[in-house]
PDB file of C-alpha atoms in Angstrom:
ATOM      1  CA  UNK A   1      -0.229  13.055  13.265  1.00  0.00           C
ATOM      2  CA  UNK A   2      -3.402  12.732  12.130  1.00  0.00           C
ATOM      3  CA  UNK A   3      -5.638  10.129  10.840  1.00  0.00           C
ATOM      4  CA  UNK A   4      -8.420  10.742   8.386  1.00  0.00           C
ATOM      5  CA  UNK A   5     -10.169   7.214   7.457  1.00  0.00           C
ATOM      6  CA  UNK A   6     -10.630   6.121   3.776  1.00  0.00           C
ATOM      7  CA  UNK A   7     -13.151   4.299   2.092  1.00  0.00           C
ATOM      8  CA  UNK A   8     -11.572   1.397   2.918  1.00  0.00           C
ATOM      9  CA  UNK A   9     -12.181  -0.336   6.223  1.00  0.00           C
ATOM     10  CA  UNK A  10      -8.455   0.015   8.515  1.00  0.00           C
ATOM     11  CA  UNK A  11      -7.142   2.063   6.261  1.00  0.00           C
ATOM     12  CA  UNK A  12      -5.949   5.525   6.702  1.00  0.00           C
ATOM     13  CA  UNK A  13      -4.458   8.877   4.979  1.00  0.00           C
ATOM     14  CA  UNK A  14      -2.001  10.232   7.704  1.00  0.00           C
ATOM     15  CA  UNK A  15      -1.328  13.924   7.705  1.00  0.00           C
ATOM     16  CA  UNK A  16       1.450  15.333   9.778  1.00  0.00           C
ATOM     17  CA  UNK A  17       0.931  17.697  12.117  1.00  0.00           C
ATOM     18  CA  UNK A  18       3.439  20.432  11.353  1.00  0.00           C
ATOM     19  CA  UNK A  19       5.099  23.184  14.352  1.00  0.00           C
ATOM     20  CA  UNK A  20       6.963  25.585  12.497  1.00  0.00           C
ATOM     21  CA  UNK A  21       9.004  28.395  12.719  1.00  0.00           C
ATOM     22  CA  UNK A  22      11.591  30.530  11.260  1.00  0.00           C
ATOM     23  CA  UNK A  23      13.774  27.136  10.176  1.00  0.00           C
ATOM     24  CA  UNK A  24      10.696  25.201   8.840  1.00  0.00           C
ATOM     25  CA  UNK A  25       9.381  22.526  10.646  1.00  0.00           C
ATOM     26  CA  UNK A  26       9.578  19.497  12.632  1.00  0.00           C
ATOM     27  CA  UNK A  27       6.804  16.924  12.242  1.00  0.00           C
ATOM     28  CA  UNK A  28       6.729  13.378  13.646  1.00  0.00           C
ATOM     29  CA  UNK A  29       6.450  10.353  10.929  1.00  0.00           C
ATOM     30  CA  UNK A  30       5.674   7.658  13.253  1.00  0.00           C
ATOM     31  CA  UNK A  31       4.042   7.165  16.918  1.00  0.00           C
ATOM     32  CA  UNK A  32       3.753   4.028  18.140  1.00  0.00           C
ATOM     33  CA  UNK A  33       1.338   5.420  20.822  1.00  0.00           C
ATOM     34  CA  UNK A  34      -0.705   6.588  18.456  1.00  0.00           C
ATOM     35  CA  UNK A  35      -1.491   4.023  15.802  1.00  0.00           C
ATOM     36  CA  UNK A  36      -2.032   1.946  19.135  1.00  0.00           C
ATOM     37  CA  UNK A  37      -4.661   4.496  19.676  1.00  0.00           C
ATOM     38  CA  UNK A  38      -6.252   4.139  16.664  1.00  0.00           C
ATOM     39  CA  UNK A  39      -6.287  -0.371  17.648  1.00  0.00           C
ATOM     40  CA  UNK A  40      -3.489   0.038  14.544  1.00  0.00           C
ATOM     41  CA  UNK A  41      -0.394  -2.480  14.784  1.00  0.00           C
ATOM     42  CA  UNK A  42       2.296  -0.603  16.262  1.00  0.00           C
ATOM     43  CA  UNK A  43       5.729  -2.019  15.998  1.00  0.00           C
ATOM     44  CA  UNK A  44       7.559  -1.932  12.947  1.00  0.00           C
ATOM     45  CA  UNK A  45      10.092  -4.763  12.229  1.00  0.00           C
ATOM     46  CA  UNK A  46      10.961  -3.548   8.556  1.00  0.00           C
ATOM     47  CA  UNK A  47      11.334  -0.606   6.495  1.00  0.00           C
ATOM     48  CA  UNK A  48      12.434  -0.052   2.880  1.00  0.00           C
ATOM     49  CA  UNK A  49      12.169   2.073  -0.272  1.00  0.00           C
ATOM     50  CA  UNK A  50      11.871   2.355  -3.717  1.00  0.00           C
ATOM     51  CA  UNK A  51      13.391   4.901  -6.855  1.00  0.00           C
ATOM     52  CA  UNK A  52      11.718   4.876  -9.748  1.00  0.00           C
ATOM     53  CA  UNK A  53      13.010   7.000 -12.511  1.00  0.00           C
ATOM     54  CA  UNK A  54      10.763   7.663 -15.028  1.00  0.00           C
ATOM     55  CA  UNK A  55       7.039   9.002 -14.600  1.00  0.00           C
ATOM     56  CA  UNK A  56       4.182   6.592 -15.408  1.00  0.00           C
ATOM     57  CA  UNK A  57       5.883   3.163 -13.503  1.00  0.00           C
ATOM     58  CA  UNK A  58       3.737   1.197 -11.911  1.00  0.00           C
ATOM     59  CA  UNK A  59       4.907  -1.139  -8.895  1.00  0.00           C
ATOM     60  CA  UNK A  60       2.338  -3.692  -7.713  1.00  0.00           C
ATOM     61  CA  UNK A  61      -0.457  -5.041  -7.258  1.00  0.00           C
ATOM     62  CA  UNK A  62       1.123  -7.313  -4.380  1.00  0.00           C
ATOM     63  CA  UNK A  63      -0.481  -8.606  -0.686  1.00  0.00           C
ATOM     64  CA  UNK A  64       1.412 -10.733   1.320  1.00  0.00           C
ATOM     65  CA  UNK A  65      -1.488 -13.913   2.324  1.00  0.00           C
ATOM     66  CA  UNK A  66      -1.862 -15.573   5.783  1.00  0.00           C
ATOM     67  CA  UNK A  67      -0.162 -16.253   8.075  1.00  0.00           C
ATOM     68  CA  UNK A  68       1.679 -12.572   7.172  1.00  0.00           C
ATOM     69  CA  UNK A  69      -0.452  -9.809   8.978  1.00  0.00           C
ATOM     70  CA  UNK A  70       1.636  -7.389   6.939  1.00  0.00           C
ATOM     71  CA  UNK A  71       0.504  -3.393   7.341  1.00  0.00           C
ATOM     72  CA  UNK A  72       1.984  -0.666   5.478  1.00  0.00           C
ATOM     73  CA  UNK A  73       2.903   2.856   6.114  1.00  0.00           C
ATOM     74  CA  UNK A  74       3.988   3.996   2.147  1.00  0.00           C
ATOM     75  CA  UNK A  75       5.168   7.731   2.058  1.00  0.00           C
ATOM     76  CA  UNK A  76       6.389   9.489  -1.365  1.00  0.00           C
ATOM     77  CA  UNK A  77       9.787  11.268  -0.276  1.00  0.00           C
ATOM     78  CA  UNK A  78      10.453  12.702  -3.624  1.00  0.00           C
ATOM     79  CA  UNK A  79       8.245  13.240  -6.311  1.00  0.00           C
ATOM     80  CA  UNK A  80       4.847  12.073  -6.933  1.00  0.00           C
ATOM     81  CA  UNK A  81       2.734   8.815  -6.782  1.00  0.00           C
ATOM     82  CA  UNK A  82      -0.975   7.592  -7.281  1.00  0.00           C
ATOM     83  CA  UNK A  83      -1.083   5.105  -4.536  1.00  0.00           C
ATOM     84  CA  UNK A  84      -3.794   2.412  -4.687  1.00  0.00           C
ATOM     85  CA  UNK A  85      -5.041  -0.365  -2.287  1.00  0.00           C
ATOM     86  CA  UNK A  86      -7.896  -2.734  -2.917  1.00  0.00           C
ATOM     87  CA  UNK A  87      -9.801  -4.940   0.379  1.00  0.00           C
ATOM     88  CA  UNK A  88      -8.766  -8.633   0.284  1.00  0.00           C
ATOM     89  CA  UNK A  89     -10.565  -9.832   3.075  1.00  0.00           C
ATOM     90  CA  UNK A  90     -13.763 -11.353   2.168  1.00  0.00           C
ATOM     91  CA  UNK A  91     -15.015 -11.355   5.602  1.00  0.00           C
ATOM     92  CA  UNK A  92     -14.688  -6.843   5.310  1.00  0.00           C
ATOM     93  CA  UNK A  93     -17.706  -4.679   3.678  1.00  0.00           C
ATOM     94  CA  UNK A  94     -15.539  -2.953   1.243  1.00  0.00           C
ATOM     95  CA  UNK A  95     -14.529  -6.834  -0.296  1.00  0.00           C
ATOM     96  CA  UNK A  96     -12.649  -5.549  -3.740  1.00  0.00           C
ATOM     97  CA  UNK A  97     -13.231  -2.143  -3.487  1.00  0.00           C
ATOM     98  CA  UNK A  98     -10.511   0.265  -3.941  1.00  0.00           C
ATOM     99  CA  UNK A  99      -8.593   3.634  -2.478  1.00  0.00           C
ATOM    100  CA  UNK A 100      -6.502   5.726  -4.320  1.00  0.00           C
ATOM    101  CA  UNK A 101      -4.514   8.881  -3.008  1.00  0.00           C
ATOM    102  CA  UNK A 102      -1.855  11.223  -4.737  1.00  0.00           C
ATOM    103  CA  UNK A 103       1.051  10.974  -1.807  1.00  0.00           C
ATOM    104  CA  UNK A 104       3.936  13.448  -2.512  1.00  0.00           C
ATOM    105  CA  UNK A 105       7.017  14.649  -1.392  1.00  0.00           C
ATOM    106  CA  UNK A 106       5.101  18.098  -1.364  1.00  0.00           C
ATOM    107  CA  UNK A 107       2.038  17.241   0.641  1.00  0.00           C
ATOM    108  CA  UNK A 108       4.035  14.997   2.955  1.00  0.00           C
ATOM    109  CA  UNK A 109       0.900  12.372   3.395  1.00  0.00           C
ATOM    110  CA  UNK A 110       1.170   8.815   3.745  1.00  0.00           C
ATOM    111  CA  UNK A 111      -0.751   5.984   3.509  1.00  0.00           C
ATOM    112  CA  UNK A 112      -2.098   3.778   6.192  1.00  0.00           C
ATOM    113  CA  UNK A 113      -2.347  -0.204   4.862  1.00  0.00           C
ATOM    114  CA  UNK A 114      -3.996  -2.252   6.620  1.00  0.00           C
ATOM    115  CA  UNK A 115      -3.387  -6.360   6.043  1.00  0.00           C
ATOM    116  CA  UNK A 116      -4.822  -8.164   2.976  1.00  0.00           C
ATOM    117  CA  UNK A 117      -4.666  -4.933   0.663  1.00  0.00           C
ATOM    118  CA  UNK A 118      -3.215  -5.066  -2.434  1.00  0.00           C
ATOM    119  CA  UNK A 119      -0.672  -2.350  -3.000  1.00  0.00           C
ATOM    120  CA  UNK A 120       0.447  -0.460  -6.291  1.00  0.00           C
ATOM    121  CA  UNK A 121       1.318   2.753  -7.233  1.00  0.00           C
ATOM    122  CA  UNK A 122       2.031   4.787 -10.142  1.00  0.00           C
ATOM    123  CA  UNK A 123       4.571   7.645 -10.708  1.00  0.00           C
ATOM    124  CA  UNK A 124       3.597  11.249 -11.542  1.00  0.00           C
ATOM    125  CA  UNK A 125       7.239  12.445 -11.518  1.00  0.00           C
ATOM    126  CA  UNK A 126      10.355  11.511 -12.995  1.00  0.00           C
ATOM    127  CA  UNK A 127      12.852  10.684  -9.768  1.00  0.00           C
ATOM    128  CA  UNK A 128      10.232   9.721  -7.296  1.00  0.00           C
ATOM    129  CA  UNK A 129      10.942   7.712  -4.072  1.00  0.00           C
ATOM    130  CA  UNK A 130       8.776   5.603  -1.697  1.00  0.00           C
ATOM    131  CA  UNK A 131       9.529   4.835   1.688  1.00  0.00           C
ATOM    132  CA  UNK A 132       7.417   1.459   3.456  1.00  0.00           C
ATOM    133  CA  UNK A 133       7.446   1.163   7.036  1.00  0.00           C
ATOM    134  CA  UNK A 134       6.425  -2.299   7.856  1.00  0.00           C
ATOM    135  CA  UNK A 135       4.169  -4.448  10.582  1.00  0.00           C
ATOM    136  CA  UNK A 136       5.634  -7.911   9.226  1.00  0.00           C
ATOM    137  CA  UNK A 137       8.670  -9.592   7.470  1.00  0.00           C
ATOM    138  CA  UNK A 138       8.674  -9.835   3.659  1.00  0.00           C
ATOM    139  CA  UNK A 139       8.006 -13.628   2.842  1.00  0.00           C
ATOM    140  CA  UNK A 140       7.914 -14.574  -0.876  1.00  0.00           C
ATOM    141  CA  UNK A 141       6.047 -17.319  -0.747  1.00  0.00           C
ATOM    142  CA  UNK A 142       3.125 -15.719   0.761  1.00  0.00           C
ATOM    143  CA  UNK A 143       2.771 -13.315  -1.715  1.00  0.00           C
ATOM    144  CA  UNK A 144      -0.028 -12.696  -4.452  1.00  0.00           C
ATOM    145  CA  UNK A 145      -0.183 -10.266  -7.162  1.00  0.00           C
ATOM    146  CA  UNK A 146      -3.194  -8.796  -9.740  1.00  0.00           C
ATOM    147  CA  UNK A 147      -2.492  -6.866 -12.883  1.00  0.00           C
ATOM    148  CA  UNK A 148      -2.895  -3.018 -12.156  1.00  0.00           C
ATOM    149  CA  UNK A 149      -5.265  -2.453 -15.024  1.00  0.00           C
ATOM    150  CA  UNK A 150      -7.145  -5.340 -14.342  1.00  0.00           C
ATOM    151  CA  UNK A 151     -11.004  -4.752 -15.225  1.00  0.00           C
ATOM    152  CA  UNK A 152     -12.084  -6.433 -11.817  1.00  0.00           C
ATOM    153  CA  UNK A 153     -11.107  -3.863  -9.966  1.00  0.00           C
ATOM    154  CA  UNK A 154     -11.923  -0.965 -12.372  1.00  0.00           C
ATOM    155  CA  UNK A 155      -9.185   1.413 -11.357  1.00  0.00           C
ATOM    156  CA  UNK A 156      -9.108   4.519 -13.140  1.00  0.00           C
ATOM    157  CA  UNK A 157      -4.789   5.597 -12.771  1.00  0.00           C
ATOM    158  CA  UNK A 158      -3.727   8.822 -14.089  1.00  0.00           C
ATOM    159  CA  UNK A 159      -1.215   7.766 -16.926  1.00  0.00           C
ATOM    160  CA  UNK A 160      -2.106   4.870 -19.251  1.00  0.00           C
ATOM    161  CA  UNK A 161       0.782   5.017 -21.532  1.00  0.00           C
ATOM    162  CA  UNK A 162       3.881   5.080 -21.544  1.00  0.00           C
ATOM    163  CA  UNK A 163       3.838   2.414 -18.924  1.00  0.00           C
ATOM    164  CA  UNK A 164       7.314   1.207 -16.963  1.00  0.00           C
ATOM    165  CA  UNK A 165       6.315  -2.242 -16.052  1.00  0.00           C
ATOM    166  CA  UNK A 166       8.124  -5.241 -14.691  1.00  0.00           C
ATOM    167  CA  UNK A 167       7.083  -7.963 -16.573  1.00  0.00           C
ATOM    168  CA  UNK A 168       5.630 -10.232 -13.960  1.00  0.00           C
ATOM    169  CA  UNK A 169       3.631  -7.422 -13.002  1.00  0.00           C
ATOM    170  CA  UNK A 170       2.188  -7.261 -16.201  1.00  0.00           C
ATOM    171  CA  UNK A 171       1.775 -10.844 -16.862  1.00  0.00           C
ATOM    172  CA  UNK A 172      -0.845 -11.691 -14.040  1.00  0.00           C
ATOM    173  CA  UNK A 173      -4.288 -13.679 -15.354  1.00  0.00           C
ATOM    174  CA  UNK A 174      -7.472 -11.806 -14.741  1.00  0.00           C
ATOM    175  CA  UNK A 175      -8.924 -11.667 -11.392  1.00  0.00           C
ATOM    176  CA  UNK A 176     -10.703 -14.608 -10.549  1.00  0.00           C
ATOM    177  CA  UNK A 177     -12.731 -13.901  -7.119  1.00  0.00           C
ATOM    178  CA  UNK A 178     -13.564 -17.791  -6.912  1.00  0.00           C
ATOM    179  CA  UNK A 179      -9.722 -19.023  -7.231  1.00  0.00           C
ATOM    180  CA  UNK A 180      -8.396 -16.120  -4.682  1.00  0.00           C
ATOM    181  CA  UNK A 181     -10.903 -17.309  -1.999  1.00  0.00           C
ATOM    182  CA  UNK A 182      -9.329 -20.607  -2.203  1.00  0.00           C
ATOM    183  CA  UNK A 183      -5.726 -19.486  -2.579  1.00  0.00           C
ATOM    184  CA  UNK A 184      -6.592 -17.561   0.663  1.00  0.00           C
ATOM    185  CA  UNK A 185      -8.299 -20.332   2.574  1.00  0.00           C
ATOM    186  CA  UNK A 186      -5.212 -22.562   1.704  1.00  0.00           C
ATOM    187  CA  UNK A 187      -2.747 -19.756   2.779  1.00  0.00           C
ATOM    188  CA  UNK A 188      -5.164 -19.320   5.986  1.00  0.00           C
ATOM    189  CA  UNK A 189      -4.845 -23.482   6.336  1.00  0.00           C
ATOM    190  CA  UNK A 190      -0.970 -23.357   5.902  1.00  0.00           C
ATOM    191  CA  UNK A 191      -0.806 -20.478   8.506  1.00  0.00           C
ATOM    192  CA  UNK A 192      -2.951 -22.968  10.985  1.00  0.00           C
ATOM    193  CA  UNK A 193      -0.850 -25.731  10.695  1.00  0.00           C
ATOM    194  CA  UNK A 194       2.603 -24.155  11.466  1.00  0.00           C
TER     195      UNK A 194
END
C-alpha cells in the first residue's frame, strides 16, 4: 500500500500497490504493520458497508466525539463516490478545513480518516457500495452531525440536485463553531469521568 498525505493533518489517500499477471492482480487492503508505520491506529474492531442506489445520495456529515477515537478506512467497492472529511479538532492547523477525493470501484483508492473528522459522501453512480473498516465501536450517543451543504464549511460536491437525503441529515442547524467547542469539551469531560 501506499500512503499519499492530504491536506488534512492524519489523513491519508491509500493506493494499492498492485502485482499482476496473466489473472489480474492481487493487492493487499489492509496492513496492520503498516498503518503502525505510518503512527496510524492499527487494529480494527469493526467493519461495515453501505448500498446506495441512486446517484447524487449523500450520507453524512457524522464524527463520533470523545471518548470514541474512531478512524476510518472508507473504500468505494462499486461505483463511484465524492468522499469528504472536514478537521474537528481545534487543537489541529487545518481546524474546519476540508478534503475531498473521488474513491471508486475503478481506481480502487481509499480513504484514510483520522478521529474527529466529519465524514460524508456523495454518489456519482447509480448502485454504488462503501465499505468502512473501523478503529472504534459505533456509539450513538457520541455522535454529531453538520448539514453537507452547510456554508461553514464551503464544500463545493459534484451534484446539487436531485439530492437522496435522509431527513435528519438534512435537518441539522448551521454550524456554530462556538456551540461545537463546547459540545466537544463536554464530550471530552464525559470521556474523563468514566
Amino acid at each position: 500500500m501506499q500512503f499519499q498525505q492530504t491536506s488534512l493533518r492524519g489523513a491519508f489517500v491509500v493506493s494499492l500497490e498492485q502485482h499482476a499477471d496473466e489473472r489480474g492482480f492481487f493487492a493487499r487492503t489492509w496492513c496492520s504493520r503498516e498503518f503502525a508505520a505510518h503512527g496510524l491506529p492499527h487494529t480494527l474492531v469493526q467493519s461495515s458497508m453501505s448500498r446506495s442506489e441512486r446517484r447524487g445520495t449523500v450520507r453524512g456529515m457524522h464524527v463520533q466525539l470523545p471518548p470514541s477515537r474512531e478512524a476510518k478506512l472508507v473504500r468505494c467497492t462499486r461505483g463511484a463516490i465524492y468522499d469528504v472529511i472536514v478537521d474537528m479538532d481545534p487543537d489541529s492547523p487545518t481546524f474546519l478545513q476540508h478534503f475531498g477525493v473521488e474513491l471508486s470501484a475503478a481506481s480502487y483508492l481509499a480513504l484514510y480518516i483520522p478521529p474527529l473528522m466529519l465524514h460524508g459522501f456523495q454518489t456519482l453512480q447509480d448502485e454504488s457500495e462503501v465499505h468502512y473498516q473501523m478503529t472504534d465501536f459505533y456509539a450513538p450517543e457520541l455522535g454529531f452531525g453538520a448539514r453537507w451543504d452547510d456554508p461553514a464549511f464551503g464544500i463545493a460536491w459534484p451534484i446539487r440536485a436531485p439530492i437522496t437525503l435522509l431527513p435528519r441529515d438534512g435537518a441539522y442547524k448551521n454550524f456554530d463553531v462556538e456551540r461545537y467547542r463546547s459540545e466537544l469539551a463536554a464530550a471530552r469531560e464525559r470521556g474523563v469521568r468514566s
